[in-house]
Amino acid sequence: MSYTSRLTKAIIDLDALVKNYQYISNLSSNSDTIAVIKADAYGHDASKVAQALSSKVNLLAVAFIDEALALRADGIETKVLVLEGPFKESDLELALENNFALMLHSDYQIDWLKSMSPEFSGDIWLKVDTGMNRLGFQVEQVDNVMSQLSAKQIKNLVLCSHFATADQIDCERPVKQLKKLKVLVKKYGCKFSMANSAGILNWPESHGHYNRLGLALYGASPIGESRKSRPLIPAMTLQANIIAIHTVKVGESVGYGNIWQAQRDTRLATVAIGYADGYPRNAKSGTPVYINGSLAPLVGRVSMDMITVDITDLKHTTIGDTVELWGKNLNIDIVAQNSDTINYELLTRVSKRVPRLFVS
Ligand SMILES: *Cc1c(COP(=O)(O)O)cnc(C)c1O
């Protein structure tokens, strides 16, 4: 272990991850629940997460093959689904060698597939665009794509699509998207996969042979403060410590710019975390942090390495005390709302500079 002087860290509760996985997979016991660990497992460390889940999970998913290869380099042997498929023709050979399933979404990828000899014998998923208009074959193209695959390739094929609005319970769009995919599934008698976290929680009818569990695995809610997501346990707790305390008079400001003025004589704590660590620079004055059992408001601008917090009402708080930015005691959604972003972005942007401490 290298020397660490600063105490800022992201504590990753691997036991919470396993519990979240079990809770969600029990909601759809007829489906195989894929653990989506792209983007370094949403900032939680993909290899550590894969290891923790290895006895429970049949299939992992990442965005592109580099992420899949990194798992193999760390000794992870579970099958990996590559959600954006091959970026290069040579990815197909690597997929075969490493037991990666490939999601194919475009004609150029089908061309690469067909030019392989002997024929590509790995798992193929076909991505169908049912209305998100981002990735996938149009419904009308699927016949043509199928006609280019061998009987053997079609036998294990999974038809797959992605929801644009699964978080919105009173929206018609998910129903329409699902209907489009199910028509194809019936026609070809294939396996299918539609649901992401919000789909699993909000749209039971979308549970397929495979569901793709991302955000909820990490204990964050894809659907706001719904009762359904409440048993989820936040897997990441982001912490930093107070490194200075200052008292300022009414009317004074703090940090860069002039965005906050003291309305009273104020005791300010300077905390060793900033936007270079992934704490959002957008966080408004008033965004809560958690210190010694209470909430205290962020004041002034978030700097690269520091933030400042009004601790006037927290009498016993001193230098060295631990501050939670989000996690078990402070819902990440509150920080996201105060920063004009979403929990997904906050989790994935915790930077390399922040050591992860794994507990279970
Ligand atoms: C990232 C991703 C998921 C996981 O989504 P969550 O909302 O985090 O559950 C599922 N499917 C695809 C195609 C993805 O890219």
Short mmCIF file of C-alpha atoms and ligand atoms in Angstrom, two decimals:
data_model
loop_
_atom_site.label_atom_id
_atom_site.label_comp_id
_atom_site.label_asym_id
_atom_site.label_seq_id
_atom_site.Cartn_x
_atom_site.Cartn_y
_atom_site.Cartn_z
CA MET A 1 0.00 0.00 0.00
CA SER A 2 1.38 3.41 -0.90
CA TYR A 3 1.64 6.16 1.72
CA THR A 4 -1.47 8.25 2.19
CA SER A 5 -1.44 11.45 4.14
CA ARG A 6 -4.79 12.96 3.20
CA LEU A 7 -7.71 11.02 4.68
CA THR A 8 -10.18 11.77 1.87
CA LYS A 9 -11.59 8.46 0.64
CA ALA A 10 -14.49 6.57 -0.87
CA ILE A 11 -15.46 3.69 1.38
CA ILE A 12 -16.91 0.88 -0.74
CA ASP A 13 -19.16 -1.54 1.13
CA LEU A 14 -18.92 -4.78 -0.85
CA ASP A 15 -21.39 -6.51 1.41
CA ALA A 16 -23.98 -3.83 0.58
CA LEU A 17 -23.36 -4.49 -3.11
CA VAL A 18 -24.01 -8.19 -2.68
CA LYS A 19 -27.19 -7.47 -0.71
CA ASN A 20 -28.41 -5.02 -3.35
CA TYR A 21 -27.73 -7.60 -6.04
CA GLN A 22 -29.70 -10.23 -4.15
CA TYR A 23 -32.59 -7.87 -3.45
CA ILE A 24 -32.90 -6.83 -7.09
CA SER A 25 -32.40 -10.30 -8.57
CA ASN A 26 -35.16 -11.59 -6.27
CA LEU A 27 -37.55 -9.04 -7.81
CA SER A 28 -37.21 -10.91 -11.10
CA SER A 29 -36.42 -14.47 -10.13
CA ASN A 30 -37.09 -15.81 -13.63
CA SER A 31 -34.48 -13.52 -15.14
CA ASP A 32 -30.73 -13.76 -15.12
CA THR A 33 -29.57 -10.47 -13.59
CA ILE A 34 -26.46 -9.03 -15.26
CA ALA A 35 -24.19 -6.86 -13.12
CA VAL A 36 -23.33 -3.79 -15.20
CA ILE A 37 -19.85 -2.69 -14.11
CA LYS A 38 -18.87 -0.27 -16.89
CA ALA A 39 -17.04 2.95 -16.00
CA ASP A 40 -15.08 1.13 -13.30
CA ALA A 41 -18.32 -0.10 -11.75
CA TYR A 42 -19.78 3.41 -11.59
CA GLY A 43 -16.68 4.50 -9.68
CA HIS A 44 -16.68 1.56 -7.23
CA ASP A 45 -13.77 -0.42 -8.84
CA ALA A 46 -14.90 -2.94 -11.42
CA SER A 47 -12.52 -5.76 -10.49
CA LYS A 48 -13.32 -5.56 -6.77
CA VAL A 49 -17.05 -5.48 -7.52
CA ALA A 50 -16.75 -8.41 -9.94
CA GLN A 51 -14.84 -10.39 -7.33
CA ALA A 52 -17.40 -9.67 -4.63
CA LEU A 53 -20.24 -10.84 -6.89
CA SER A 54 -18.42 -13.74 -8.54
CA SER A 55 -20.32 -16.54 -6.81
CA LYS A 56 -23.71 -14.97 -7.59
CA VAL A 57 -23.42 -13.47 -11.07
CA ASN A 58 -23.31 -15.36 -14.39
CA LEU A 59 -22.74 -12.38 -16.61
CA LEU A 60 -21.04 -9.01 -16.21
CA ALA A 61 -21.44 -6.09 -18.61
CA VAL A 62 -19.13 -3.26 -19.62
CA ALA A 63 -19.33 -0.62 -22.35
CA PHE A 64 -16.39 -1.57 -24.58
CA ILE A 65 -13.78 -4.26 -24.89
CA ASP A 66 -10.96 -2.38 -23.14
CA GLU A 67 -13.00 -2.53 -19.94
CA ALA A 68 -13.62 -6.25 -20.44
CA LEU A 69 -9.91 -6.96 -20.99
CA ALA A 70 -9.03 -5.06 -17.82
CA LEU A 71 -11.22 -7.49 -15.88
CA ARG A 72 -9.41 -10.48 -17.40
CA ALA A 73 -6.06 -8.87 -16.53
CA ASP A 74 -7.23 -8.78 -12.92
CA GLY A 75 -8.15 -12.45 -12.98
CA ILE A 76 -11.92 -12.14 -13.35
CA GLU A 77 -13.19 -15.19 -15.24
CA THR A 78 -16.94 -14.51 -15.44
CA LYS A 79 -18.43 -14.07 -18.92
CA VAL A 80 -18.60 -10.40 -19.94
CA LEU A 81 -21.13 -8.76 -22.24
CA VAL A 82 -19.70 -5.83 -24.23
CA LEU A 83 -22.62 -3.40 -24.49
CA GLU A 84 -21.39 -1.29 -27.40
CA GLY A 85 -19.92 -4.26 -29.24
CA PRO A 86 -16.72 -4.15 -31.27
CA PHE A 87 -15.15 -0.77 -32.05
CA LYS A 88 -12.50 -2.49 -34.20
CA GLU A 89 -12.52 -5.65 -36.30
CA SER A 90 -9.84 -7.19 -34.08
CA ASP A 91 -12.24 -6.99 -31.11
CA LEU A 92 -14.05 -10.06 -32.49
CA GLU A 93 -10.99 -12.29 -32.20
CA LEU A 94 -10.39 -10.98 -28.67
CA ALA A 95 -14.00 -11.68 -27.77
CA LEU A 96 -13.62 -15.31 -28.81
CA GLU A 97 -10.37 -15.74 -26.92
CA ASN A 98 -11.74 -14.18 -23.75
CA ASN A 99 -15.33 -15.38 -23.61
CA PHE A 100 -16.93 -11.99 -24.21
CA ALA A 101 -20.46 -11.72 -25.58
CA LEU A 102 -20.84 -8.95 -28.14
CA MET A 103 -23.79 -6.64 -28.55
CA LEU A 104 -24.05 -5.73 -32.25
CA HIS A 105 -25.89 -2.57 -33.23
CA SER A 106 -24.71 -1.55 -36.71
CA ASP A 107 -24.11 -2.97 -40.19
CA TYR A 108 -20.35 -2.44 -40.07
CA GLN A 109 -20.19 -4.82 -37.11
CA ILE A 110 -22.21 -7.45 -39.00
CA ASP A 111 -19.74 -7.09 -41.89
CA TRP A 112 -16.83 -7.78 -39.53
CA LEU A 113 -18.70 -10.77 -38.14
CA LYS A 114 -19.28 -12.21 -41.61
CA SER A 115 -15.67 -11.80 -42.66
CA MET A 116 -14.49 -14.08 -39.86
CA SER A 117 -13.35 -17.57 -40.71
CA PRO A 118 -14.02 -19.94 -39.13
CA GLU A 119 -17.36 -18.46 -38.25
CA PHE A 120 -17.67 -16.41 -35.02
CA SER A 121 -18.87 -18.89 -32.40
CA GLY A 122 -19.24 -16.53 -29.43
CA ASP A 123 -22.50 -15.15 -28.03
CA ILE A 124 -24.20 -12.47 -30.06
CA TRP A 125 -26.72 -9.97 -28.81
CA LEU A 126 -28.58 -7.81 -31.31
CA LYS A 127 -29.45 -4.32 -30.21
CA VAL A 128 -32.72 -3.05 -31.60
CA ASP A 129 -33.67 0.62 -31.57
CA THR A 130 -37.22 0.66 -30.21
CA GLY A 131 -37.39 4.42 -29.77
CA MET A 132 -34.34 5.76 -27.98
CA ASN A 133 -32.71 6.58 -31.33
CA ARG A 134 -29.20 6.27 -30.01
CA LEU A 135 -27.95 2.77 -30.81
CA GLY A 136 -29.39 -0.26 -32.53
CA PHE A 137 -30.94 -1.63 -35.70
CA GLN A 138 -34.30 -0.30 -36.74
CA VAL A 139 -37.09 -2.83 -36.25
CA GLU A 140 -37.51 -3.08 -40.05
CA GLN A 141 -33.80 -3.93 -40.47
CA VAL A 142 -33.84 -6.94 -38.17
CA ASP A 143 -35.04 -9.40 -40.86
CA ASN A 144 -32.14 -8.45 -43.05
CA VAL A 145 -29.62 -8.73 -40.21
CA MET A 146 -30.95 -12.15 -39.22
CA SER A 147 -30.63 -13.36 -42.78
CA GLN A 148 -26.89 -12.68 -42.58
CA LEU A 149 -26.36 -14.86 -39.50
CA SER A 150 -25.91 -18.62 -39.43
CA ALA A 151 -28.43 -20.96 -37.79
CA LYS A 152 -25.90 -21.60 -35.05
CA GLN A 153 -25.45 -17.89 -34.39
CA ILE A 154 -29.20 -17.32 -34.24
CA LYS A 155 -29.75 -20.22 -31.87
CA ASN A 156 -28.26 -18.41 -28.86
CA LEU A 157 -29.04 -14.90 -30.00
CA VAL A 158 -30.42 -12.39 -27.49
CA LEU A 159 -32.57 -9.53 -28.77
CA CYS A 160 -32.03 -6.45 -26.73
CA SER A 161 -33.20 -2.86 -26.45
CA HIS A 162 -32.83 0.05 -24.04
CA PHE A 163 -35.47 2.22 -22.35
CA ALA A 164 -35.31 6.00 -22.74
CA THR A 165 -37.72 6.84 -19.92
CA ALA A 166 -38.04 3.81 -17.62
CA ASP A 167 -37.77 6.10 -14.60
CA GLN A 168 -41.08 7.79 -15.44
CA ILE A 169 -43.86 5.59 -14.17
CA ASP A 170 -46.71 7.47 -15.88
CA CYS A 171 -45.09 7.57 -19.30
CA GLU A 172 -46.37 5.68 -22.35
CA ARG A 173 -43.00 5.40 -24.04
CA PRO A 174 -41.63 2.36 -22.15
CA VAL A 175 -44.79 0.39 -22.97
CA LYS A 176 -44.42 1.23 -26.66
CA GLN A 177 -40.74 0.34 -26.68
CA LEU A 178 -41.34 -2.99 -24.96
CA LYS A 179 -44.16 -3.86 -27.36
CA LYS A 180 -41.88 -3.33 -30.36
CA LEU A 181 -39.22 -5.63 -28.94
CA LYS A 182 -41.71 -8.32 -27.93
CA VAL A 183 -43.10 -8.53 -31.47
CA LEU A 184 -39.60 -9.41 -32.68
CA VAL A 185 -38.96 -11.81 -29.81
CA LYS A 186 -42.12 -13.71 -30.70
CA LYS A 187 -41.31 -13.74 -34.38
CA TYR A 188 -37.81 -15.15 -33.98
CA GLY A 189 -38.33 -17.14 -30.77
CA CYS A 190 -35.21 -15.54 -29.27
CA LYS A 191 -34.24 -14.70 -25.74
CA PHE A 192 -34.54 -11.01 -24.87
CA SER A 193 -33.25 -8.31 -22.56
CA MET A 194 -34.89 -4.92 -22.01
CA ALA A 195 -34.75 -3.82 -18.39
CA ASN A 196 -32.11 -1.61 -16.80
CA SER A 197 -32.40 -0.72 -13.09
CA ALA A 198 -35.42 1.52 -13.57
CA GLY A 199 -37.01 -1.09 -15.83
CA ILE A 200 -36.54 -3.81 -13.23
CA LEU A 201 -38.11 -1.63 -10.51
CA ASN A 202 -40.86 0.09 -12.49
CA TRP A 203 -41.78 -2.25 -15.33
CA PRO A 204 -42.08 -5.92 -14.26
CA GLU A 205 -43.46 -6.78 -17.70
CA SER A 206 -40.07 -5.82 -19.13
CA HIS A 207 -38.21 -8.48 -17.16
CA GLY A 208 -36.54 -10.65 -19.78
CA HIS A 209 -34.27 -13.66 -19.90
CA TYR A 210 -31.62 -11.18 -18.87
CA ASN A 211 -31.99 -7.89 -16.99
CA ARG A 212 -29.19 -5.35 -16.92
CA LEU A 213 -28.63 -4.05 -13.42
CA GLY A 214 -26.44 -0.99 -13.12
CA LEU A 215 -27.16 1.91 -10.78
CA ALA A 216 -29.34 0.08 -8.25
CA LEU A 217 -26.56 -2.44 -7.65
CA TYR A 218 -24.63 0.42 -6.09
CA GLY A 219 -27.55 1.31 -3.83
CA ALA A 220 -28.54 4.49 -5.63
CA SER A 221 -32.08 4.89 -6.86
CA PRO A 222 -32.81 5.21 -10.58
CA ILE A 223 -36.37 6.32 -9.82
CA GLY A 224 -36.04 8.96 -7.11
CA GLU A 225 -37.17 8.40 -3.55
CA SER A 226 -39.54 5.58 -4.37
CA ARG A 227 -40.60 3.07 -1.75
CA LYS A 228 -39.58 0.27 -4.10
CA SER A 229 -35.94 1.26 -4.05
CA ARG A 230 -35.74 1.92 -0.31
CA PRO A 231 -34.15 -1.39 0.76
CA LEU A 232 -31.13 -0.53 -1.38
CA ILE A 233 -28.00 0.23 0.64
CA PRO A 234 -25.59 2.93 -0.65
CA ALA A 235 -22.35 1.12 -1.47
CA MET A 236 -20.18 4.23 -1.61
CA THR A 237 -19.60 6.66 1.23
CA LEU A 238 -17.45 9.63 0.24
CA GLN A 239 -15.55 11.18 3.13
CA ALA A 240 -13.05 13.95 3.80
CA ASN A 241 -11.75 15.71 6.88
CA ILE A 242 -11.74 19.21 8.29
CA ILE A 243 -8.28 20.72 7.87
CA ALA A 244 -8.95 24.29 9.08
CA ILE A 245 -11.55 26.35 10.94
CA HIS A 246 -12.07 30.10 10.52
CA THR A 247 -14.47 32.59 12.00
CA VAL A 248 -15.74 35.38 9.75
CA LYS A 249 -17.81 38.48 10.52
CA VAL A 250 -21.22 39.32 9.08
CA GLY A 251 -20.93 40.41 5.46
CA GLU A 252 -17.64 38.65 4.73
CA SER A 253 -17.39 36.08 1.98
CA VAL A 254 -15.35 32.93 1.56
CA GLY A 255 -13.26 31.38 -1.20
CA TYR A 256 -13.21 32.35 -4.87
CA GLY A 257 -15.61 34.97 -6.16
CA ASN A 258 -18.24 36.56 -4.05
CA ILE A 259 -21.06 34.09 -4.26
CA TRP A 260 -21.87 33.86 -0.54
CA GLN A 261 -21.82 36.45 2.27
CA ALA A 262 -22.07 35.65 5.97
CA GLN A 263 -25.50 36.64 7.33
CA ARG A 264 -24.15 36.30 10.87
CA ASP A 265 -20.75 35.81 12.49
CA THR A 266 -19.94 32.42 11.07
CA ARG A 267 -17.67 29.53 11.92
CA LEU A 268 -16.35 27.97 8.73
CA ALA A 269 -14.76 24.57 8.30
CA THR A 270 -12.44 23.95 5.38
CA VAL A 271 -12.75 20.34 4.17
CA ALA A 272 -10.12 18.49 2.09
CA ILE A 273 -12.14 17.62 -0.98
CA GLY A 274 -12.82 19.56 -4.17
CA TYR A 275 -13.84 19.27 -7.77
CA ALA A 276 -10.56 17.52 -8.68
CA ASP A 277 -11.81 14.69 -6.46
CA GLY A 278 -15.19 14.62 -8.15
CA TYR A 279 -17.16 16.75 -5.71
CA PRO A 280 -19.28 18.81 -8.14
CA ARG A 281 -18.17 22.40 -8.65
CA ASN A 282 -21.82 23.13 -9.43
CA ALA A 283 -22.88 22.37 -5.86
CA LYS A 284 -24.80 25.41 -4.61
CA SER A 285 -24.34 27.09 -1.27
CA GLY A 286 -26.69 25.23 1.05
CA THR A 287 -25.87 21.76 -0.25
CA PRO A 288 -25.71 19.64 2.91
CA VAL A 289 -22.72 17.69 4.18
CA TYR A 290 -22.91 15.33 7.16
CA ILE A 291 -20.70 16.00 10.21
CA ASN A 292 -20.91 14.33 13.64
CA GLY A 293 -24.55 13.31 13.26
CA SER A 294 -25.78 16.63 11.84
CA LEU A 295 -26.13 18.29 8.47
CA ALA A 296 -24.24 21.50 7.72
CA PRO A 297 -24.47 23.66 4.60
CA LEU A 298 -21.76 24.12 1.99
CA VAL A 299 -21.00 27.84 1.55
CA GLY A 300 -19.07 29.60 -1.20
CA ARG A 301 -17.47 28.07 -4.27
CA VAL A 302 -16.19 24.54 -4.46
CA SER A 303 -12.42 24.81 -5.13
CA MET A 304 -10.17 22.23 -6.77
CA ASP A 305 -9.03 20.69 -3.47
CA MET A 306 -11.30 22.17 -0.82
CA ILE A 307 -14.81 23.13 0.15
CA THR A 308 -16.04 25.35 2.97
CA VAL A 309 -18.91 24.52 5.29
CA ASP A 310 -20.86 26.61 7.80
CA ILE A 311 -20.44 24.83 11.16
CA THR A 312 -21.68 27.69 13.37
CA ASP A 313 -24.45 25.46 14.74
CA LEU A 314 -22.20 22.42 15.26
CA LYS A 315 -20.54 23.47 18.52
CA HIS A 316 -18.29 20.47 19.11
CA THR A 317 -16.88 20.18 15.62
CA THR A 318 -13.10 20.54 15.39
CA ILE A 319 -10.14 20.13 13.06
CA GLY A 320 -9.70 16.51 11.99
CA ASP A 321 -13.41 15.63 12.17
CA THR A 322 -14.75 13.47 9.39
CA VAL A 323 -17.23 14.90 6.89
CA GLU A 324 -19.48 12.71 4.72
CA LEU A 325 -20.22 14.21 1.31
CA TRP A 326 -22.67 11.42 0.38
CA GLY A 327 -23.28 7.85 1.37
CA LYS A 328 -24.98 5.98 4.20
CA ASN A 329 -25.97 9.14 6.13
CA LEU A 330 -26.56 11.54 3.26
CA ASN A 331 -28.46 10.50 0.14
CA ILE A 332 -26.47 11.21 -3.01
CA ASP A 333 -29.69 12.37 -4.71
CA ILE A 334 -29.76 15.44 -2.46
CA VAL A 335 -26.26 16.42 -3.58
CA ALA A 336 -27.20 15.72 -7.20
CA GLN A 337 -30.29 17.94 -6.97
CA ASN A 338 -28.21 20.74 -5.50
CA SER A 339 -25.68 20.41 -8.33
CA ASP A 340 -28.02 20.18 -11.33
CA THR A 341 -26.92 16.63 -12.07
CA ILE A 342 -27.82 13.01 -11.33
CA ASN A 343 -26.49 10.33 -9.00
CA TYR A 344 -24.99 8.43 -11.99
CA GLU A 345 -22.71 11.34 -12.84
CA LEU A 346 -21.58 11.96 -9.27
CA LEU A 347 -20.64 8.30 -8.74
CA THR A 348 -18.76 7.91 -12.02
CA ARG A 349 -16.83 11.14 -11.56
CA VAL A 350 -15.17 10.38 -8.25
CA SER A 351 -11.62 10.76 -9.48
CA LYS A 352 -8.56 8.53 -9.38
CA ARG A 353 -7.10 10.83 -6.73
CA VAL A 354 -9.59 9.48 -4.18
CA PRO A 355 -8.44 6.17 -2.67
CA ARG A 356 -11.10 3.47 -2.42
CA LEU A 357 -11.28 1.60 0.87
CA PHE A 358 -13.08 -1.72 0.59
CA VAL A 359 -15.04 -3.06 3.53
CA SER A 360 -17.31 -6.07 3.76
C1 LIG B 1 -25.42 1.34 -18.51
C2 LIG B 1 -26.40 0.43 -19.14
C3 LIG B 1 -27.31 -0.29 -18.36
C4 LIG B 1 -27.44 -0.10 -16.86
O1 LIG B 1 -28.32 0.96 -16.62
P1 LIG B 1 -28.74 1.42 -15.15
O2 LIG B 1 -29.71 2.50 -15.36
O3 LIG B 1 -27.49 1.91 -14.49
O4 LIG B 1 -29.29 0.21 -14.47
C5 LIG B 1 -28.14 -1.18 -18.99
N1 LIG B 1 -28.09 -1.36 -20.35
C6 LIG B 1 -27.25 -0.68 -21.13
C7 LIG B 1 -27.27 -0.90 -22.58
C8 LIG B 1 -26.39 0.25 -20.56
O5 LIG B 1 -25.55 0.94 -21.35
#
